[in-house]
Coordinates of C-alpha atoms in Angstrom, one line a residue:
X1 CA 12.5 -11.4 -14.4
X2 CA 13.6 -12.7 -11.1
X3 CA 10.0 -13.3 -9.9
X4 CA 8.8 -15.7 -7.3
X5 CA 6.2 -18.1 -8.5
X6 CA 3.4 -20.2 -7.1
X7 CA 5.6 -23.4 -6.9
X8 CA 9.0 -22.7 -5.4
X9 CA 12.3 -24.5 -5.2
X10 CA 14.5 -24.8 -2.2
X11 CA 17.5 -26.5 -0.8
X12 CA 15.3 -28.5 1.5
X13 CA 13.5 -31.7 0.4
X14 CA 10.2 -33.0 1.6
X15 CA 9.3 -36.7 1.1
X16 CA 5.9 -37.0 -0.4
X17 CA 4.1 -40.3 -0.7
X18 CA 3.6 -41.4 -4.3
X19 CA 0.0 -42.5 -3.6
X20 CA -2.7 -39.9 -4.3
X21 CA -3.9 -37.9 -1.3
X22 CA -6.7 -35.4 -0.8
X23 CA -5.7 -31.9 -1.8
X24 CA -6.9 -30.6 1.5
X25 CA -5.2 -33.0 3.7
X26 CA -1.5 -32.6 4.2
X27 CA 1.0 -35.4 3.4
X28 CA 1.8 -37.8 6.2
X29 CA 5.5 -37.3 5.9
X30 CA 7.4 -35.6 8.7
X31 CA 8.9 -32.2 8.6
X32 CA 11.7 -31.3 6.1
X33 CA 14.8 -33.4 6.3
X34 CA 18.2 -31.6 6.8
X35 CA 20.1 -30.9 3.7
X36 CA 23.1 -33.1 4.4
X37 CA 20.9 -36.1 5.0
X38 CA 19.1 -35.6 1.7
X39 CA 22.4 -35.4 -0.1
X40 CA 23.1 -39.0 1.0
X41 CA 19.7 -40.1 -0.1
X42 CA 20.2 -38.5 -3.4
X43 CA 23.6 -40.2 -3.8
X44 CA 22.1 -43.5 -3.0
X45 CA 19.3 -43.0 -5.5
X46 CA 21.7 -42.0 -8.2
X47 CA 24.1 -44.9 -7.5
X48 CA 21.4 -47.5 -7.5
X49 CA 20.8 -47.0 -11.2
X50 CA 24.4 -47.2 -12.3
X51 CA 27.0 -47.5 -9.5
X52 CA 29.9 -47.9 -11.8
X53 CA 29.0 -45.2 -14.4
X54 CA 31.0 -41.9 -14.6
X55 CA 27.8 -39.9 -14.2
X56 CA 27.2 -41.4 -10.7
X57 CA 30.8 -40.8 -9.8
X58 CA 30.6 -37.2 -10.9
X59 CA 27.4 -36.7 -8.9
X60 CA 29.0 -38.1 -5.8
X61 CA 31.9 -35.7 -6.2
X62 CA 29.6 -32.8 -6.7
X63 CA 27.6 -33.9 -3.7
X64 CA 30.6 -34.0 -1.5
X65 CA 32.5 -31.0 -2.8
X66 CA 29.7 -28.6 -3.8
X67 CA 26.2 -29.7 -2.9
X68 CA 24.7 -26.4 -4.2
X69 CA 26.1 -27.2 -7.7
X70 CA 24.6 -30.7 -7.5
X71 CA 21.2 -29.3 -6.7
X72 CA 21.3 -26.8 -9.6
X73 CA 22.5 -29.4 -12.1
X74 CA 20.1 -32.1 -10.9
X75 CA 17.1 -29.8 -10.7
X76 CA 15.9 -30.5 -14.3
X77 CA 15.8 -34.3 -13.8
X78 CA 14.9 -35.3 -10.3
X79 CA 16.3 -38.7 -9.6
X80 CA 13.4 -39.6 -7.4
X81 CA 9.9 -38.5 -8.5
X82 CA 8.7 -38.7 -4.9
X83 CA 10.8 -35.8 -3.9
X84 CA 9.6 -32.2 -4.6
X85 CA 11.3 -28.9 -4.0
X86 CA 9.7 -26.2 -2.0
X87 CA 10.3 -22.6 -0.9
X88 CA 13.0 -21.1 1.2
X89 CA 13.1 -17.4 2.0
X90 CA 16.9 -17.4 2.3
X91 CA 17.7 -18.1 -1.4
X92 CA 17.0 -16.3 -4.6
X93 CA 13.7 -17.0 -6.4
X94 CA 14.0 -19.5 -9.2
X95 CA 13.8 -18.4 -12.8
X96 CA 10.1 -18.8 -13.9
X97 CA 9.0 -21.1 -16.6
X98 CA 7.3 -19.6 -19.7
X99 CA 3.8 -20.7 -18.5
X100 CA 4.3 -19.2 -15.0
X101 CA 5.9 -16.1 -16.5
X102 CA 2.7 -15.7 -18.6
X103 CA 0.6 -16.0 -15.5
X104 CA 2.6 -13.3 -13.7
X105 CA 2.3 -11.0 -16.7
X106 CA -1.4 -11.5 -16.9
X107 CA -1.8 -10.9 -13.2
X108 CA 0.4 -7.8 -13.4
X109 CA -1.7 -6.4 -16.3
X110 CA -4.9 -7.1 -14.3
X111 CA -3.4 -5.4 -11.2
X112 CA -2.3 -2.3 -13.2
X113 CA -5.8 -2.1 -14.8
X114 CA -7.5 -2.4 -11.4
X115 CA -5.1 0.1 -9.8
X116 CA -6.0 2.7 -12.4
X117 CA -9.7 2.0 -12.0
X118 CA -9.3 2.1 -8.2
X119 CA -7.7 5.6 -8.3
X120 CA -10.2 7.0 -10.8
X121 CA -13.2 5.6 -9.0
X122 CA -12.0 6.9 -5.7
X123 CA -11.9 10.4 -7.1
X124 CA -15.4 9.9 -8.5
X125 CA -16.6 8.4 -5.2
X126 CA -15.5 11.6 -3.4
X127 CA -17.8 13.7 -5.6
X128 CA -20.9 12.7 -3.5
X129 CA -18.8 11.9 -0.4
X130 CA -16.6 15.0 -0.5
X131 CA -17.7 16.0 3.0
X132 CA -17.3 12.4 4.4
X133 CA -14.0 10.9 3.2
X134 CA -13.2 9.7 6.7
X135 CA -16.5 7.8 6.8
X136 CA -15.7 6.2 3.5
X137 CA -12.3 5.1 4.8
X138 CA -13.7 3.6 8.0
X139 CA -16.5 1.9 6.0
X140 CA -13.9 0.1 3.8
X141 CA -11.6 -0.7 6.8
X142 CA -14.3 -2.4 8.9
X143 CA -16.6 -3.5 6.1
X144 CA -13.8 -5.5 4.4
X145 CA -13.3 -7.5 7.6
X146 CA -16.8 -8.9 7.5
X147 CA -16.7 -9.5 3.7
X148 CA -13.2 -11.2 3.8
X149 CA -14.1 -13.5 6.7
X150 CA -17.4 -14.4 5.1
X151 CA -15.6 -15.4 1.9
X152 CA -13.0 -17.3 4.1
X153 CA -15.9 -19.2 5.8
X154 CA -17.4 -20.2 2.4
X155 CA -14.1 -21.4 1.1
X156 CA -13.5 -23.3 4.3
X157 CA -16.8 -25.1 4.0
X158 CA -16.0 -25.9 0.3
X159 CA -12.7 -27.5 1.5
X160 CA -10.6 -24.9 -0.4
X161 CA -9.2 -23.7 2.9
X162 CA -7.9 -26.4 5.2
X163 CA -7.5 -26.6 8.9
X164 CA -3.7 -26.4 8.5
X165 CA -4.0 -23.1 6.7
X166 CA -6.0 -21.7 9.6
X167 CA -3.4 -22.9 12.0
X168 CA -0.7 -20.5 10.6
X169 CA 0.7 -18.5 13.5
X170 CA -1.4 -15.4 14.1
X171 CA 1.4 -13.3 15.6
X172 CA 2.6 -12.4 12.1
X173 CA -0.9 -11.3 11.1
X174 CA -0.9 -9.1 14.2
X175 CA 2.3 -7.6 13.1
X176 CA 0.8 -6.9 9.7
X177 CA -2.2 -5.3 11.2
X178 CA -0.3 -3.0 13.6
X179 CA 2.1 -2.0 10.9
X180 CA -0.6 -1.1 8.5
X181 CA -2.5 0.8 11.2
X182 CA 0.6 2.7 12.2
X183 CA 1.1 3.5 8.5
X184 CA -2.4 4.9 8.2
X185 CA -2.1 7.0 11.4
X186 CA 1.4 8.4 10.6
X187 CA 0.5 9.0 7.0
X188 CA -2.6 10.9 7.9
X189 CA -0.8 13.0 10.5
X190 CA 2.0 14.0 8.1
X191 CA -0.3 14.5 5.1
X192 CA -2.2 17.1 7.1
X193 CA 1.0 19.2 7.5
X194 CA 2.7 18.6 4.1
X195 CA 2.1 20.5 0.9
X196 CA 0.3 18.4 -1.7
X197 CA 3.2 17.9 -4.2
X198 CA 5.5 16.6 -1.3
X199 CA 3.2 13.6 -0.5
X200 CA 3.6 11.6 -3.7
X201 CA 7.3 12.4 -3.8
X202 CA 7.9 11.1 -0.3
X203 CA 5.7 8.1 -1.0
X204 CA 8.3 6.8 -3.4
X205 CA 10.5 5.8 -0.4
X206 CA 8.1 2.9 0.0
X207 CA 9.9 1.0 -2.7
X208 CA 13.3 1.7 -1.2
X209 CA 12.0 0.3 2.1
X210 CA 10.7 -2.8 0.4
X211 CA 14.1 -3.5 -1.2
X212 CA 15.8 -3.0 2.2
X213 CA 13.3 -5.2 4.1
X214 CA 13.5 -7.9 1.4
X215 CA 17.2 -8.2 2.0
X216 CA 17.0 -8.0 5.8
X217 CA 13.9 -10.2 6.4
X218 CA 13.7 -12.5 3.4
X219 CA 17.4 -12.7 2.7
X220 CA 16.6 -11.8 -0.9
X221 CA 19.4 -10.8 -3.3
X222 CA 18.8 -8.2 -6.1
X223 CA 20.9 -7.7 -9.1
X224 CA 22.3 -4.3 -9.9
X225 CA 19.9 -3.7 -12.8
X226 CA 16.9 -4.5 -10.5
X227 CA 18.0 -2.0 -7.9
X228 CA 18.6 0.7 -10.5
X229 CA 15.3 -0.2 -12.2
X230 CA 13.4 0.3 -8.9
X231 CA 15.1 3.6 -8.3
X232 CA 14.3 4.8 -11.8
X233 CA 10.6 3.8 -11.3
X234 CA 10.4 5.9 -8.1
X235 CA 12.1 8.8 -9.8
X236 CA 9.8 8.6 -12.8
X237 CA 6.7 8.6 -10.7
X238 CA 8.0 11.5 -8.7
X239 CA 8.8 13.6 -11.8
X240 CA 5.4 12.7 -13.4
X241 CA 3.5 13.7 -10.2
X242 CA 5.6 16.5 -8.8
X243 CA 5.9 18.9 -11.7
X244 CA 5.3 22.6 -12.0
X245 CA 6.4 25.7 -10.2
X246 CA 5.3 24.6 -6.7
X247 CA 7.8 21.7 -6.7
X248 CA 10.7 23.9 -5.9
X249 CA 9.1 24.9 -2.6
X250 CA 8.4 21.4 -1.3
X251 CA 11.3 21.3 1.2
X252 CA 11.4 25.0 2.2
X253 CA 7.8 25.2 3.2
X254 CA 7.8 22.4 5.8
X255 CA 9.6 21.4 9.0
X256 CA 11.8 18.3 8.8
X257 CA 9.7 16.3 11.3
X258 CA 6.7 15.9 8.9
X259 CA 8.6 14.5 5.9
X260 CA 10.3 12.2 8.4
X261 CA 7.0 10.9 9.7
X262 CA 5.7 10.4 6.1
X263 CA 8.9 8.4 5.3
X264 CA 8.3 6.3 8.5
X265 CA 4.7 5.7 7.3
X266 CA 6.1 4.2 4.1
X267 CA 8.4 2.1 6.2
X268 CA 5.5 0.7 8.2
X269 CA 3.5 -0.2 5.1
X270 CA 6.5 -1.7 3.3
X271 CA 7.3 -3.8 6.3
X272 CA 3.7 -5.1 6.3
X273 CA 4.0 -6.1 2.7
X274 CA 7.3 -8.0 3.2
X275 CA 5.8 -9.9 6.2
X276 CA 2.9 -10.9 3.9
X277 CA 5.4 -12.3 1.4
X278 CA 7.2 -14.1 4.3
X279 CA 3.9 -15.6 5.3
X280 CA 3.4 -17.2 1.9
X281 CA 7.0 -18.4 1.7
X282 CA 6.8 -19.9 5.2
X283 CA 3.4 -21.5 4.6
X284 CA 4.8 -23.4 1.6
X285 CA 7.0 -25.2 4.0
X286 CA 4.5 -25.6 6.8
X287 CA 1.8 -26.9 4.4
X288 CA 4.2 -29.3 2.7
X289 CA 4.2 -27.4 -0.6
X290 CA 0.5 -26.6 -0.7
X291 CA -0.4 -23.0 -1.5
X292 CA -1.8 -20.8 1.2
X293 CA -5.2 -19.3 0.3
X294 CA -4.9 -15.5 -0.1
X295 CA -8.2 -15.0 1.9
X296 CA -6.5 -16.4 5.0
X297 CA -3.9 -13.6 4.8
X298 CA -6.5 -11.0 3.7
X299 CA -9.0 -11.9 6.5
X300 CA -6.7 -12.1 9.5
X301 CA -4.5 -9.2 8.2
X302 CA -7.5 -6.9 7.7
X303 CA -9.0 -8.1 11.0
X304 CA -6.0 -7.0 13.1
X305 CA -5.7 -3.8 11.1
X306 CA -9.3 -2.9 11.9
X307 CA -8.6 -3.7 15.6
X308 CA -5.6 -1.3 15.8
X309 CA -7.4 1.4 13.7
X310 CA -10.2 1.2 16.2
X311 CA -7.7 1.8 19.0
X312 CA -6.3 4.8 17.1
X313 CA -9.8 6.1 16.1
X314 CA -9.9 9.1 18.5
X315 CA -6.5 10.2 17.3
X316 CA -7.4 9.7 13.6
X317 CA -10.7 11.6 13.9
X318 CA -9.0 14.6 15.5
X319 CA -6.5 14.6 12.7
X320 CA -9.4 15.0 10.3
X321 CA -10.8 17.8 12.3
X322 CA -13.6 15.8 13.8
X323 CA -13.7 15.9 17.6
X324 CA -14.2 12.4 19.0
X325 CA -17.4 13.5 20.8
X326 CA -18.9 14.5 17.5
X327 CA -17.8 11.3 15.7
X328 CA -21.1 9.4 16.1
X329 CA -23.1 12.2 14.5
X330 CA -20.6 12.6 11.7
X331 CA -20.8 8.9 10.9
X332 CA -24.6 9.0 11.0
X333 CA -24.5 11.9 8.5
X334 CA -22.0 10.1 6.3
X335 CA -24.1 7.0 6.3
X336 CA -27.1 9.1 5.2
X337 CA -25.1 10.6 2.3
X338 CA -23.7 7.2 1.3
X339 CA -27.1 5.6 1.1
X340 CA -28.8 8.6 -0.4
X341 CA -32.2 7.0 -0.2
X342 CA -34.4 8.3 -2.9
X343 CA -31.6 10.5 -4.2
X344 CA -32.9 13.3 -2.2
X345 CA -29.9 14.1 0.0
X346 CA -28.5 17.4 -1.0
X347 CA -24.9 17.4 -2.3
X348 CA -24.8 13.6 -2.5
X349 CA -25.6 13.1 -6.2
X350 CA -24.0 9.9 -7.5
X351 CA -24.4 8.0 -4.2
X352 CA -24.7 5.1 -3.5
X353 CA -23.6 3.8 -6.9
X354 CA -20.3 5.6 -7.2
X355 CA -19.1 4.7 -3.7
X356 CA -20.3 1.1 -4.1
X357 CA -18.5 0.8 -7.5
X358 CA -15.3 2.1 -5.8
X359 CA -15.6 -0.3 -2.9
X360 CA -16.1 -3.3 -5.2
X361 CA -13.2 -2.2 -7.4
X362 CA -11.0 -1.5 -4.4
X363 CA -11.7 -4.9 -2.9
X364 CA -10.9 -6.7 -6.2
X365 CA -7.8 -4.6 -6.5
X366 CA -6.6 -5.6 -3.0
X367 CA -7.1 -9.3 -3.9
X368 CA -5.3 -8.8 -7.1
X369 CA -2.3 -7.1 -5.5
X370 CA -2.0 -9.9 -2.9
X371 CA -2.3 -12.5 -5.6
X372 CA 0.6 -10.9 -7.5
X373 CA 2.6 -10.7 -4.3
X374 CA 2.0 -14.4 -3.7
X375 CA 3.0 -15.5 -7.2
X376 CA 6.0 -13.0 -7.6
X377 CA 7.1 -10.7 -4.8
X378 CA 6.2 -7.6 -2.8
X379 CA 8.6 -5.5 -5.0
X380 CA 7.0 -6.7 -8.2
X381 CA 3.5 -5.9 -7.0
X382 CA 4.6 -2.4 -5.9
X383 CA 6.2 -1.8 -9.3
X384 CA 2.8 -2.7 -10.9
X385 CA 1.0 -0.3 -8.6
X386 CA 3.5 2.5 -9.2
X387 CA 3.0 2.1 -13.0
X388 CA -0.7 2.9 -12.5
X389 CA 0.1 6.3 -11.0
X390 CA 0.9 8.3 -14.2
X391 CA -1.8 6.3 -16.1
X392 CA -4.3 7.4 -13.5
X393 CA -3.2 11.0 -13.7
X394 CA -3.7 10.9 -17.4
X395 CA -7.2 9.4 -17.2
X396 CA -8.2 12.0 -14.5
X397 CA -7.0 14.8 -16.8
X398 CA -9.7 13.8 -19.3
X399 CA -13.4 14.9 -19.0
X400 CA -15.2 12.3 -17.0
X401 CA -18.8 12.0 -15.6
X402 CA -19.1 14.2 -12.6
X403 CA -15.7 15.6 -13.4
X404 CA -16.3 17.3 -16.8
X405 CA -13.6 20.1 -16.5
X406 CA -10.5 17.9 -17.2
X407 CA -6.9 19.3 -16.9
X408 CA -3.8 19.9 -18.9
X409 CA -0.6 18.0 -18.3
X410 CA 2.9 19.4 -18.0
X411 CA 5.8 18.2 -20.3
X412 CA 7.4 16.9 -17.1
X413 CA 4.6 14.3 -16.9
X414 CA 5.6 12.7 -20.2
X415 CA 9.3 12.8 -19.2
X416 CA 8.5 11.2 -15.9
X417 CA 6.5 8.5 -17.6
X418 CA 9.4 7.7 -19.9
X419 CA 11.8 7.4 -16.9
X420 CA 9.3 5.0 -15.3
X421 CA 9.0 2.8 -18.3
X422 CA 12.8 2.7 -18.6
X423 CA 13.0 1.7 -15.0
X424 CA 10.6 -1.2 -15.5
X425 CA 12.5 -2.4 -18.5
X426 CA 15.8 -2.3 -16.6
X427 CA 14.3 -4.2 -13.7
X428 CA 13.0 -7.0 -16.0
X429 CA 16.2 -7.5 -18.0
X430 CA 16.9 -11.3 -17.8
X431 CA 19.9 -12.3 -15.8
X432 CA 22.0 -15.4 -16.3
X433 CA 21.4 -18.0 -13.7
X434 CA 25.1 -18.0 -12.7
X435 CA 25.5 -14.3 -12.4
X436 CA 23.9 -12.1 -9.7
X437 CA 24.9 -9.1 -7.8
X438 CA 24.4 -9.8 -4.2
X439 CA 23.1 -7.0 -1.9
X440 CA 23.4 -7.7 1.8

């Protein structure tokens, strides 16, 4: 599948003491040794067992002539058990083992299930909060900061999160926060001016941006079938969502600037997701192969996002038709509807349980998406989320509590779903280890 796993391999070696150490204290070895120096160490280790054997001679030749070939051929049997391989963002992800592949499949299935539940419950949460969607958005943005940092503190006290994890450079988290805030602001601005069917269509450029940023930032290489698979997934989602007579008027009814802003919004959010993946890859080297806790990324990323959303708050409230001077009273009314004390607030039937159920599911979904990104890649996590779109549309077409009317689906919906499944199958076609189509 070409997925990145929890334990990575690299061309750089780290010397790890053979004696047992605390899982929360980093090894005492120095930073990673240069590649050419490790080749000589490996040659010495190989020759010490049989200096006159043909195997040792062949390994020396491979080391001198083609060190990459030596690393691939010696990867299955490490000549020194005190050496371990770690991640590098400039090479392709290793082929996952069967057990790790099962972990990714299970995490993907969980993410898809939570993504569907998240979309459906958001629609249900808006039944009582239909007049206060902006309040619900700000509640999740700022509320998650407190919840994530509380969980991070608990995990730190339990020695799950180490001091080294908290010392990860914060500038990259700031970049994540400002990109996500810009994505929210530009997305809201363009969504207010675009016709409904155009929004999900333009959102499919998110995956294209992820592929481009993976190549530019991570040095990732994608095979031809993976690129075509991703494009087919985007086309399938677009066909499934954008069907019917209004689709032909998507371009003619809008000015060019607003679709361009929506595409830029997707670029901001895709860039943030790739930086998150880079944080995990870089942390594997900084932490000497230990895995970075996802709540470090969630907490600091959401904290900086909330900071920049707060800066953009006057602009965002005006986009929603709420003058900034009236924002305090709007938030007060939204809180009253959300709490719905005694169930006596008019028009807020279903609160607070439906909004609370959505918030709990949305938080679990966010954690699941970041876990899938950590164990695989940003592109794989996006494919899982995109698969949930047509499933969510189908579920929402059924009669549901508080949404009893249901809806009928166009034949284009089934056609788009078929294209999406074909794209996922094409993306996951196994590739031989010695054959890859490089994209740079």
